[in-house]
mmCIF file of C-alpha atoms and ligand atoms in Angstrom:
data_model
loop_
_atom_site.group_PDB
_atom_site.id
_atom_site.type_symbol
_atom_site.label_atom_id
_atom_site.label_comp_id
_atom_site.label_asym_id
_atom_site.label_seq_id
_atom_site.Cartn_x
_atom_site.Cartn_y
_atom_site.Cartn_z
ATOM 1 C CA MET A 1 15.816 -8.023 -19.781
ATOM 2 C CA ARG A 2 15.946 -9.847 -16.324
ATOM 3 C CA ALA A 3 12.878 -9.691 -14.210
ATOM 4 C CA VAL A 4 11.105 -12.056 -11.191
ATOM 5 C CA VAL A 5 8.848 -14.102 -12.893
ATOM 6 C CA TYR A 6 6.514 -16.811 -11.114
ATOM 7 C CA ASP A 7 4.431 -19.412 -13.181
ATOM 8 C CA ARG A 8 2.349 -20.898 -10.621
ATOM 9 C CA TYR A 9 0.482 -19.567 -7.428
ATOM 10 C CA GLY A 10 2.544 -20.712 -4.266
ATOM 11 C CA PRO A 11 4.617 -19.251 -1.453
ATOM 12 C CA PRO A 12 7.796 -17.344 -2.080
ATOM 13 C CA GLU A 13 9.808 -19.876 -3.290
ATOM 14 C CA VAL A 14 7.881 -19.825 -6.905
ATOM 15 C CA LEU A 15 9.399 -16.629 -7.157
ATOM 16 C CA ARG A 16 12.670 -17.117 -9.434
ATOM 17 C CA LEU A 17 14.915 -14.475 -11.570
ATOM 18 C CA ALA A 18 14.558 -15.233 -15.666
ATOM 19 C CA ASP A 19 15.537 -13.583 -18.813
ATOM 20 C CA VAL A 20 12.686 -12.240 -20.372
ATOM 21 C CA GLN A 21 11.480 -10.374 -23.523
ATOM 22 C CA ARG A 22 12.034 -6.732 -22.862
ATOM 23 C CA PRO A 23 8.652 -4.720 -23.291
ATOM 24 C CA VAL A 24 8.143 -2.398 -26.174
ATOM 25 C CA PRO A 25 5.893 0.843 -25.414
ATOM 26 C CA LYS A 26 2.681 0.858 -27.054
ATOM 27 C CA VAL A 27 1.980 4.511 -28.709
ATOM 28 C CA ASP A 28 0.787 6.006 -25.146
ATOM 29 C CA GLU A 29 3.077 4.550 -22.850
ATOM 30 C CA VAL A 30 6.535 5.048 -21.457
ATOM 31 C CA LEU A 31 9.353 2.560 -21.126
ATOM 32 C CA VAL A 32 10.724 3.088 -17.535
ATOM 33 C CA LYS A 33 14.048 1.460 -16.479
ATOM 34 C CA VAL A 34 13.259 0.574 -13.296
ATOM 35 C CA HIS A 35 15.905 0.945 -10.519
ATOM 36 C CA ALA A 36 14.005 0.301 -7.428
ATOM 37 C CA ALA A 37 10.715 -1.481 -6.740
ATOM 38 C CA ALA A 38 8.599 -2.281 -3.327
ATOM 39 C CA VAL A 39 7.421 -5.689 -2.500
ATOM 40 C CA THR A 40 4.201 -5.439 -1.013
ATOM 41 C CA ARG A 41 1.698 -7.318 0.727
ATOM 42 C CA ALA A 42 -0.434 -6.902 -2.345
ATOM 43 C CA ASP A 43 2.389 -9.102 -4.393
ATOM 44 C CA CYS A 44 2.710 -11.414 -1.730
ATOM 45 C CA ALA A 45 -1.333 -12.078 -1.428
ATOM 46 C CA THR A 46 -1.841 -11.980 -5.730
ATOM 47 C CA ARG A 47 1.377 -14.240 -5.574
ATOM 48 C CA GLU A 48 -0.547 -17.020 -3.603
ATOM 49 C CA ALA A 49 -3.628 -16.070 -5.165
ATOM 50 C CA ASN A 50 -5.026 -14.908 -1.823
ATOM 51 C CA ARG A 51 -5.231 -18.577 -0.584
ATOM 52 C CA ARG A 52 -4.669 -17.169 3.133
ATOM 53 C CA SER A 53 -8.088 -15.229 2.862
ATOM 54 C CA GLY A 54 -10.277 -18.388 2.156
ATOM 55 C CA LEU A 55 -11.662 -20.333 -0.777
ATOM 56 C CA LEU A 56 -14.213 -17.508 -1.916
ATOM 57 C CA ILE A 57 -11.364 -14.424 -1.951
ATOM 58 C CA SER A 58 -8.856 -16.948 -3.787
ATOM 59 C CA VAL A 59 -11.681 -17.675 -6.518
ATOM 60 C CA ILE A 60 -12.325 -14.109 -6.817
ATOM 61 C CA SER A 61 -8.649 -13.341 -7.054
ATOM 62 C CA GLN A 62 -7.996 -16.213 -9.811
ATOM 63 C CA LEU A 63 -10.825 -14.568 -11.844
ATOM 64 C CA VAL A 64 -8.372 -11.717 -11.583
ATOM 65 C CA SER A 65 -5.219 -12.426 -12.258
ATOM 66 C CA GLY A 66 -5.576 -15.925 -14.047
ATOM 67 C CA VAL A 67 -7.517 -19.226 -13.274
ATOM 68 C CA GLY A 68 -5.010 -21.782 -12.417
ATOM 69 C CA ARG A 69 -2.037 -20.004 -12.959
ATOM 70 C CA PRO A 70 -1.084 -16.189 -13.331
ATOM 71 C CA ARG A 71 -1.920 -14.315 -16.361
ATOM 72 C CA GLN A 72 0.991 -11.516 -15.596
ATOM 73 C CA ARG A 73 4.125 -13.787 -14.807
ATOM 74 C CA ILE A 74 5.942 -10.524 -13.305
ATOM 75 C CA LEU A 75 4.854 -8.866 -10.208
ATOM 76 C CA GLY A 76 5.600 -5.555 -8.348
ATOM 77 C CA SER A 77 3.379 -2.273 -8.638
ATOM 78 C CA GLU A 78 5.434 0.659 -6.990
ATOM 79 C CA PHE A 79 8.084 1.703 -9.008
ATOM 80 C CA ALA A 80 10.992 4.443 -9.505
ATOM 81 C CA GLY A 81 13.269 4.650 -12.523
ATOM 82 C CA VAL A 82 14.151 6.559 -15.464
ATOM 83 C CA VAL A 83 12.268 6.693 -18.836
ATOM 84 C CA GLU A 84 13.785 4.677 -21.354
ATOM 85 C CA ALA A 85 11.996 5.170 -24.579
ATOM 86 C CA LEU A 86 8.680 6.920 -25.586
ATOM 87 C CA GLY A 87 5.422 5.896 -27.686
ATOM 88 C CA ALA A 88 4.632 7.916 -30.577
ATOM 89 C CA ALA A 89 1.880 9.962 -28.632
ATOM 90 C CA VAL A 90 3.594 10.593 -25.232
ATOM 91 C CA THR A 91 3.836 14.335 -24.679
ATOM 92 C CA GLU A 92 4.119 14.465 -21.011
ATOM 93 C CA PHE A 93 7.769 13.021 -20.197
ATOM 94 C CA SER A 94 11.333 12.979 -21.893
ATOM 95 C CA VAL A 95 13.897 10.373 -22.154
ATOM 96 C CA GLY A 96 15.596 10.407 -19.249
ATOM 97 C CA ASP A 97 13.124 11.642 -16.997
ATOM 98 C CA ARG A 98 13.353 10.479 -13.231
ATOM 99 C CA VAL A 99 9.827 8.867 -12.427
ATOM 100 C CA PHE A 100 7.867 7.113 -9.791
ATOM 101 C CA GLY A 101 4.541 6.011 -9.570
ATOM 102 C CA SER A 102 2.380 2.572 -9.011
ATOM 103 C CA SER A 103 0.977 0.159 -11.881
ATOM 104 C CA GLY A 104 -1.335 -1.330 -9.653
ATOM 105 C CA PHE A 105 -2.877 -4.612 -10.888
ATOM 106 C CA ARG A 106 -1.242 -4.542 -13.886
ATOM 107 C CA PHE A 107 2.003 -5.325 -11.973
ATOM 108 C CA GLY A 108 5.299 -5.903 -13.961
ATOM 109 C CA ALA A 109 7.534 -3.504 -11.731
ATOM 110 C CA HIS A 110 9.956 -6.191 -10.242
ATOM 111 C CA ALA A 111 11.966 -6.165 -13.680
ATOM 112 C CA GLN A 112 14.493 -4.118 -15.410
ATOM 113 C CA PHE A 113 11.765 -2.829 -17.916
ATOM 114 C CA MET A 114 8.470 -1.819 -17.383
ATOM 115 C CA CYS A 115 5.830 -0.044 -19.820
ATOM 116 C CA ILE A 116 2.890 2.303 -18.255
ATOM 117 C CA PRO A 117 0.694 4.283 -20.107
ATOM 118 C CA GLU A 118 1.690 8.205 -19.667
ATOM 119 C CA SER A 119 -1.908 9.087 -18.303
ATOM 120 C CA ALA A 120 -1.638 6.117 -15.176
ATOM 121 C CA ARG A 121 -0.337 6.746 -12.138
ATOM 122 C CA ILE A 122 3.145 8.122 -13.049
ATOM 123 C CA ALA A 123 4.918 11.507 -11.934
ATOM 124 C CA SER A 124 8.468 12.998 -12.333
ATOM 125 C CA MET A 125 10.251 12.305 -8.836
ATOM 126 C CA PRO A 126 10.496 14.970 -6.366
ATOM 127 C CA ALA A 127 13.422 16.818 -6.566
ATOM 128 C CA GLY A 128 16.598 15.399 -4.620
ATOM 129 C CA MET A 129 14.957 12.095 -3.808
ATOM 130 C CA SER A 130 16.515 8.851 -4.313
ATOM 131 C CA CYS A 131 14.779 6.131 -6.225
ATOM 132 C CA ASP A 132 14.512 3.205 -3.464
ATOM 133 C CA ASP A 133 12.550 6.375 -1.393
ATOM 134 C CA ALA A 134 10.664 7.020 -4.181
ATOM 135 C CA ALA A 135 9.808 3.407 -4.695
ATOM 136 C CA ALA A 136 8.164 3.345 -0.903
ATOM 137 C CA ILE A 137 5.800 6.249 -1.639
ATOM 138 C CA CYS A 138 2.830 4.628 -3.265
ATOM 139 C CA ASP A 139 1.981 1.271 -1.784
ATOM 140 C CA GLY A 140 0.954 2.988 1.616
ATOM 141 C CA GLY A 141 0.424 6.519 0.318
ATOM 142 C CA LEU A 142 -2.125 5.984 -2.447
ATOM 143 C CA ASN A 143 -3.790 3.553 0.118
ATOM 144 C CA ALA A 144 -4.058 5.613 3.110
ATOM 145 C CA LEU A 145 -5.093 8.662 0.792
ATOM 146 C CA TRP A 146 -8.150 6.862 -0.503
ATOM 147 C CA CYS A 147 -9.100 5.360 2.952
ATOM 148 C CA LEU A 148 -8.944 9.147 4.660
ATOM 149 C CA LYS A 149 -10.633 10.671 1.894
ATOM 150 C CA VAL A 150 -13.476 7.973 1.842
ATOM 151 C CA GLY A 151 -13.840 8.116 5.353
ATOM 152 C CA ASP A 152 -14.298 12.210 5.215
ATOM 153 C CA LEU A 153 -11.521 12.560 7.693
ATOM 154 C CA ARG A 154 -11.521 16.901 8.536
ATOM 155 C CA LYS A 155 -9.679 19.366 9.958
ATOM 156 C CA GLY A 156 -9.684 18.898 13.919
ATOM 157 C CA GLN A 157 -11.557 15.801 13.842
ATOM 158 C CA ARG A 158 -9.645 12.798 16.195
ATOM 159 C CA ILE A 159 -8.415 9.607 14.723
ATOM 160 C CA LEU A 160 -7.114 6.656 15.881
ATOM 161 C CA ILE A 161 -4.740 4.599 13.455
ATOM 162 C CA TYR A 162 -4.204 1.250 14.335
ATOM 163 C CA GLY A 163 -1.003 -0.772 12.762
ATOM 164 C CA ALA A 164 0.502 2.628 12.380
ATOM 165 C CA SER A 165 3.946 0.912 11.666
ATOM 166 C CA GLY A 166 2.801 -0.901 8.349
ATOM 167 C CA ALA A 167 2.940 0.808 5.023
ATOM 168 C CA ILE A 168 -0.429 2.347 5.069
ATOM 169 C CA GLY A 169 -0.164 2.808 8.799
ATOM 170 C CA THR A 170 2.897 4.995 8.323
ATOM 171 C CA ALA A 171 1.327 6.823 5.209
ATOM 172 C CA GLY A 172 -1.881 6.965 7.113
ATOM 173 C CA VAL A 173 0.054 9.234 9.881
ATOM 174 C CA MET A 174 1.372 11.413 7.432
ATOM 175 C CA VAL A 175 -1.532 12.091 5.390
ATOM 176 C CA ALA A 176 -3.783 12.535 8.622
ATOM 177 C CA LYS A 177 -1.337 14.832 9.725
ATOM 178 C CA TYR A 178 -1.522 16.793 6.763
ATOM 179 C CA PHE A 179 -5.733 16.877 6.808
ATOM 180 C CA GLY A 180 -5.116 18.453 10.219
ATOM 181 C CA ALA A 181 -6.441 15.565 12.499
ATOM 182 C CA ASP A 182 -5.688 14.892 16.000
ATOM 183 C CA ILE A 183 -3.587 11.462 15.671
ATOM 184 C CA THR A 184 -3.633 8.948 18.236
ATOM 185 C CA ALA A 185 -1.177 5.741 16.493
ATOM 186 C CA VAL A 186 -1.343 2.412 17.648
ATOM 187 C CA CYS A 187 1.666 0.370 17.383
ATOM 188 C CA ASN A 188 4.266 -2.027 19.206
ATOM 189 C CA THR A 189 7.046 -1.001 21.279
ATOM 190 C CA LYS A 190 9.785 -1.176 18.808
ATOM 191 C CA ASN A 191 7.717 1.419 16.597
ATOM 192 C CA ILE A 192 6.704 4.269 18.879
ATOM 193 C CA GLU A 193 9.617 6.482 18.039
ATOM 194 C CA VAL A 194 9.245 6.311 13.935
ATOM 195 C CA VAL A 195 5.461 6.703 14.520
ATOM 196 C CA ARG A 196 5.914 9.825 16.428
ATOM 197 C CA SER A 197 8.297 11.061 14.278
ATOM 198 C CA LEU A 198 6.035 11.068 11.651
ATOM 199 C CA GLY A 199 3.383 13.478 13.387
ATOM 200 C CA ALA A 200 1.267 11.086 15.812
ATOM 201 C CA ASP A 201 0.018 13.426 18.464
ATOM 202 C CA ARG A 202 0.262 10.239 20.676
ATOM 203 C CA VAL A 203 1.127 6.619 20.800
ATOM 204 C CA ILE A 204 -0.392 3.712 22.217
ATOM 205 C CA ASP A 205 1.941 0.877 22.641
ATOM 206 C CA TYR A 206 -0.305 -2.383 22.057
ATOM 207 C CA THR A 207 1.797 -4.439 24.238
ATOM 208 C CA LYS A 208 1.225 -2.458 27.201
ATOM 209 C CA GLU A 209 -2.552 -0.650 26.868
ATOM 210 C CA ASP A 210 -5.758 -2.102 24.983
ATOM 211 C CA PHE A 211 -6.920 1.072 22.856
ATOM 212 C CA ALA A 212 -10.552 -0.384 23.257
ATOM 213 C CA LYS A 213 -10.282 0.138 27.054
ATOM 214 C CA ASN A 214 -9.479 3.296 27.928
ATOM 215 C CA GLY A 215 -12.659 5.370 27.517
ATOM 216 C CA GLU A 216 -11.129 7.318 24.951
ATOM 217 C CA THR A 217 -13.343 8.091 21.681
ATOM 218 C CA TYR A 218 -12.782 8.789 18.140
ATOM 219 C CA ASP A 219 -14.442 10.448 14.730
ATOM 220 C CA VAL A 220 -12.215 7.663 12.867
ATOM 221 C CA ILE A 221 -10.583 4.646 13.774
ATOM 222 C CA PHE A 222 -8.619 3.407 10.763
ATOM 223 C CA ASP A 223 -7.841 -0.229 10.850
ATOM 224 C CA ALA A 224 -4.485 0.133 8.677
ATOM 225 C CA VAL A 225 -3.256 -3.547 8.961
ATOM 226 C CA GLY A 226 -6.663 -5.074 9.243
ATOM 227 C CA LYS A 227 -6.643 -6.324 12.819
ATOM 228 C CA GLN A 228 -9.244 -5.238 14.413
ATOM 229 C CA SER A 229 -13.031 -5.523 13.997
ATOM 230 C CA PHE A 230 -16.143 -2.985 13.718
ATOM 231 C CA GLY A 231 -17.102 -5.148 17.012
ATOM 232 C CA ARG A 232 -14.334 -4.410 18.692
ATOM 233 C CA CYS A 233 -14.176 -0.709 17.828
ATOM 234 C CA VAL A 234 -17.575 0.658 17.983
ATOM 235 C CA ASP A 235 -17.316 1.821 22.007
ATOM 236 C CA SER A 236 -14.530 3.748 20.829
ATOM 237 C CA LEU A 237 -16.274 5.430 18.263
ATOM 238 C CA ALA A 238 -17.514 9.047 19.012
ATOM 239 C CA LEU A 239 -21.299 9.621 17.748
ATOM 240 C CA GLY A 240 -21.140 9.656 14.019
ATOM 241 C CA GLY A 241 -17.706 7.608 14.118
ATOM 242 C CA ARG A 242 -16.481 5.879 11.111
ATOM 243 C CA TYR A 243 -14.516 2.813 11.258
ATOM 244 C CA LEU A 244 -11.993 2.444 8.088
ATOM 245 C CA ALA A 245 -11.129 -0.991 7.418
ATOM 246 C CA THR A 246 -8.391 -2.310 4.658
ATOM 247 C CA ASP A 247 -9.162 -5.793 4.715
ATOM 248 C CA GLY A 248 -11.961 -8.684 5.403
ATOM 249 C CA LEU A 249 -14.988 -9.703 3.501
ATOM 250 C CA ALA A 250 -17.189 -9.267 6.589
ATOM 251 C CA ASN A 251 -16.274 -5.370 6.258
ATOM 252 C CA LEU A 252 -18.473 -5.305 2.520
ATOM 253 C CA VAL A 253 -21.328 -6.230 4.477
ATOM 254 C CA LEU A 254 -20.905 -4.328 7.699
ATOM 255 C CA ALA A 255 -20.324 -1.275 5.283
ATOM 256 C CA MET A 256 -23.797 -1.939 3.635
ATOM 257 C CA TRP A 257 -25.622 -2.486 6.950
ATOM 258 C CA THR A 258 -23.952 0.375 8.768
ATOM 259 C CA SER A 259 -25.097 2.848 5.759
ATOM 260 C CA ARG A 260 -28.560 2.428 6.488
ATOM 261 C CA PHE A 261 -28.817 1.761 10.198
ATOM 262 C CA GLY A 262 -27.274 3.240 13.349
ATOM 263 C CA ASN A 263 -24.913 6.169 13.362
ATOM 264 C CA LYS A 264 -21.785 4.509 13.666
ATOM 265 C CA LYS A 265 -20.452 3.274 9.832
ATOM 266 C CA VAL A 266 -17.968 1.251 8.418
ATOM 267 C CA ILE A 267 -16.433 2.354 5.446
ATOM 268 C CA PHE A 268 -14.647 0.042 2.913
ATOM 269 C CA SER A 269 -14.533 1.211 -0.378
ATOM 270 C CA ILE A 270 -12.928 -1.395 -3.088
ATOM 271 C CA PRO A 271 -11.790 -1.549 -5.313
ATOM 272 C CA PRO A 272 -9.673 1.476 -4.333
ATOM 273 C CA ARG A 273 -9.884 4.488 -7.463
ATOM 274 C CA TYR A 274 -5.971 5.520 -7.360
ATOM 275 C CA THR A 275 -5.418 8.487 -9.800
ATOM 276 C CA LYS A 276 -2.370 10.126 -11.384
ATOM 277 C CA LYS A 277 -3.763 13.234 -9.252
ATOM 278 C CA ASP A 278 -3.270 11.177 -6.316
ATOM 279 C CA VAL A 279 0.527 10.521 -7.059
ATOM 280 C CA LEU A 280 0.828 14.193 -7.751
ATOM 281 C CA PHE A 281 -0.330 14.937 -4.599
ATOM 282 C CA LEU A 282 1.909 12.615 -2.654
ATOM 283 C CA LYS A 283 4.697 14.530 -4.841
ATOM 284 C CA GLU A 284 3.452 17.930 -3.600
ATOM 285 C CA LEU A 285 3.395 16.736 0.350
ATOM 286 C CA ILE A 286 7.059 15.492 -0.111
ATOM 287 C CA GLU A 287 8.421 18.970 -1.810
ATOM 288 C CA ALA A 288 6.603 20.290 1.034
ATOM 289 C CA GLY A 289 8.588 18.251 3.761
ATOM 290 C CA LYS A 290 5.180 16.577 4.595
ATOM 291 C CA TYR A 291 5.524 13.196 3.659
ATOM 292 C CA ARG A 292 9.065 10.855 3.626
ATOM 293 C CA ALA A 293 9.781 7.403 2.650
ATOM 294 C CA VAL A 294 9.957 4.887 5.459
ATOM 295 C CA ILE A 295 11.769 2.111 4.778
ATOM 296 C CA ASP A 296 12.407 -0.981 6.621
ATOM 297 C CA ARG A 297 14.934 -3.150 4.539
ATOM 298 C CA ARG A 298 16.187 -3.032 0.893
ATOM 299 C CA TYR A 299 17.169 -6.207 -0.882
ATOM 300 C CA PRO A 300 18.822 -6.500 -4.583
ATOM 301 C CA MET A 301 16.355 -8.428 -6.835
ATOM 302 C CA GLU A 302 18.088 -11.734 -6.682
ATOM 303 C CA ASP A 303 17.081 -12.316 -2.947
ATOM 304 C CA VAL A 304 13.248 -11.907 -3.903
ATOM 305 C CA VAL A 305 12.343 -14.844 -2.036
ATOM 306 C CA GLU A 306 14.065 -13.437 1.254
ATOM 307 C CA ALA A 307 12.357 -10.167 0.352
ATOM 308 C CA ALA A 308 8.895 -11.971 0.119
ATOM 309 C CA ARG A 309 9.248 -13.965 3.322
ATOM 310 C CA TYR A 310 10.208 -11.150 5.304
ATOM 311 C CA VAL A 311 6.963 -9.281 4.135
ATOM 312 C CA GLU A 312 4.950 -12.103 4.693
ATOM 313 C CA THR A 313 5.697 -12.005 8.593
ATOM 314 C CA GLU A 314 3.504 -8.940 8.342
ATOM 315 C CA GLN A 315 6.203 -7.221 10.628
ATOM 316 C CA LYS A 316 7.884 -4.710 8.439
ATOM 317 C CA THR A 317 8.322 -1.263 9.682
ATOM 318 C CA GLY A 318 6.728 1.045 6.547
ATOM 319 C CA ASN A 319 8.015 -0.149 3.442
ATOM 320 C CA VAL A 320 10.267 -2.965 2.047
ATOM 321 C CA ILE A 321 12.463 -2.128 -1.303
ATOM 322 C CA MET A 322 13.855 -4.450 -4.233
ATOM 323 C CA THR A 323 17.060 -2.746 -5.713
ATOM 324 C CA ILE A 324 17.229 -3.515 -9.765
ATOM 325 C CA ALA A 325 19.444 -1.214 -11.686
HETATM 326 N N1 NAP B 402 -8.013 -2.673 0.374
HETATM 327 C C1 NAP B 402 -6.787 -2.500 -0.196
HETATM 328 O O1 NAP B 402 -6.767 -2.013 -1.197
HETATM 329 C C2 NAP B 402 -5.331 -3.110 0.450
HETATM 330 C C3 NAP B 402 -4.206 -2.999 -0.221
HETATM 331 C C4 NAP B 402 -3.199 -3.281 -0.060
HETATM 332 C C5 NAP B 402 -3.056 -3.967 1.534
HETATM 333 N N2 NAP B 402 -4.339 -4.132 2.221
HETATM 334 C C6 NAP B 402 -4.230 -4.672 3.375
HETATM 335 O O2 NAP B 402 -4.215 -3.601 4.356
HETATM 336 C C7 NAP B 402 -3.630 -4.395 5.479
HETATM 337 C C8 NAP B 402 -2.022 -3.521 5.606
HETATM 338 O O3 NAP B 402 -1.166 -3.441 4.799
HETATM 339 P P1 NAP B 402 0.464 -2.914 5.033
HETATM 340 O O4 NAP B 402 1.290 -3.150 3.980
HETATM 341 O O5 NAP B 402 0.478 -1.749 5.290
HETATM 342 O O6 NAP B 402 0.930 -3.592 6.034
HETATM 343 P P2 NAP B 402 2.504 -4.117 6.350
HETATM 344 O O7 NAP B 402 3.115 -3.074 6.357
HETATM 345 O O8 NAP B 402 2.639 -5.627 6.426
HETATM 346 O O9 NAP B 402 2.152 -4.186 8.297
HETATM 347 C C9 NAP B 402 2.758 -4.557 9.109
HETATM 348 C C10 NAP B 402 2.722 -3.368 10.346
HETATM 349 O O10 NAP B 402 1.732 -3.972 10.826
HETATM 350 C C11 NAP B 402 2.330 -4.209 12.543
HETATM 351 N N3 NAP B 402 1.167 -5.226 13.241
HETATM 352 C C12 NAP B 402 1.300 -6.735 12.643
HETATM 353 N N4 NAP B 402 0.263 -7.158 13.336
HETATM 354 C C13 NAP B 402 -0.230 -6.022 13.970
HETATM 355 C C14 NAP B 402 -1.527 -6.076 15.192
HETATM 356 N N5 NAP B 402 -1.859 -7.320 15.174
HETATM 357 N N6 NAP B 402 -1.410 -5.409 15.862
HETATM 358 C C15 NAP B 402 -0.948 -4.375 15.421
HETATM 359 N N7 NAP B 402 0.089 -3.943 14.359
HETATM 360 C C16 NAP B 402 0.437 -5.113 13.872
HETATM 361 C C17 NAP B 402 3.647 -5.004 12.490
HETATM 362 O O11 NAP B 402 4.248 -4.273 13.735
HETATM 363 P P3 NAP B 402 4.269 -5.127 15.221
HETATM 364 O O12 NAP B 402 4.335 -6.950 14.209
HETATM 365 O O13 NAP B 402 5.860 -4.673 15.184
HETATM 366 O O14 NAP B 402 3.408 -4.808 15.853
HETATM 367 C C18 NAP B 402 4.148 -4.141 11.197
HETATM 368 O O15 NAP B 402 4.980 -2.760 11.490
HETATM 369 C C19 NAP B 402 -3.168 -5.740 5.107
HETATM 370 O O16 NAP B 402 -4.318 -6.252 5.620
HETATM 371 C C20 NAP B 402 -3.478 -5.820 3.591
HETATM 372 O O17 NAP B 402 -3.950 -7.007 3.092
HETATM 373 C C21 NAP B 402 -5.290 -3.461 1.462
#
């Protein structure tokens, strides 16, 4: 089968198309013919062994992914496609089912075929949804759901979502809306309309206004793009407020410190523990018309280097999709 592989950590140019062995499903696994997969910040960070995040994080990243060179040569976690074959013990799926999900740090989705256990994060696709759209659900969706759950966002609470135009941010707006929160979203001028259309009650254009200086306070500040800090947000948090982080080692220390001292907390719970139930929850939201795919660009598999370069600009709106079949 054709797959995008990489044999050493580095820039997008280490990615190349290759013919590799088609995987064979284990007894509890499903073989999926992948039609579309997301190209994500996690793919890019893993591919360059998280070097941009400093030596310590890079060492930890390599302990997970392979020291010196990657153990798993095929990146890609969020996928959509059709079940091609089944392990002998699989009961939930049949050949021909349209499925979507996330293999997480097992990766393997940037390929024509991938295997995933039926008990993992895989579900049948929402009725009427295209594979491109289904592949764009889980990256931001699972992360935003995890953050808002551990951040204990409740109905009627005021939330500010910073970086509301990214994969996690766009998903965060839709999930927070479902939770019944009052949403202020922060993004660039060009993304105001899309963010408003997802359900934000008000939108702040960060090129024109600094949310940290306008005197407003929030029960939750969700830093969905990792560009803020607790220090900058603390005066904008109401008493008992929570700052939800998606990035940054310092936030781990701050989360421990604020869990004991002070009444404003940093919440940064990693690694996230996404489950199949979460994928099914997102599917239900889609079928209820409360969640949709936000896709910025699509690239054919052959243009993976271009796709990765674009994701690395950190300027995508929602998701970037690799079309495969
Ligand atoms: N904790 C985890 O498990 C986990 C998993 C995956 C990702 N992450 C982290 O989560 C963060 C977000 O990931 P993502 O995939 O959602 O990001 P993304 O899609 O790449 O975010 C891009 C968006 O962020 C906006 N943006 C960029 N710089 C900004 C700034 N300074 N202020 C406001 N908006 C800005 C961009 O719009 P403009 O340029 O127009 O502003 C763009 O729309 C990343 O830091 C990533 O490393 C964490």
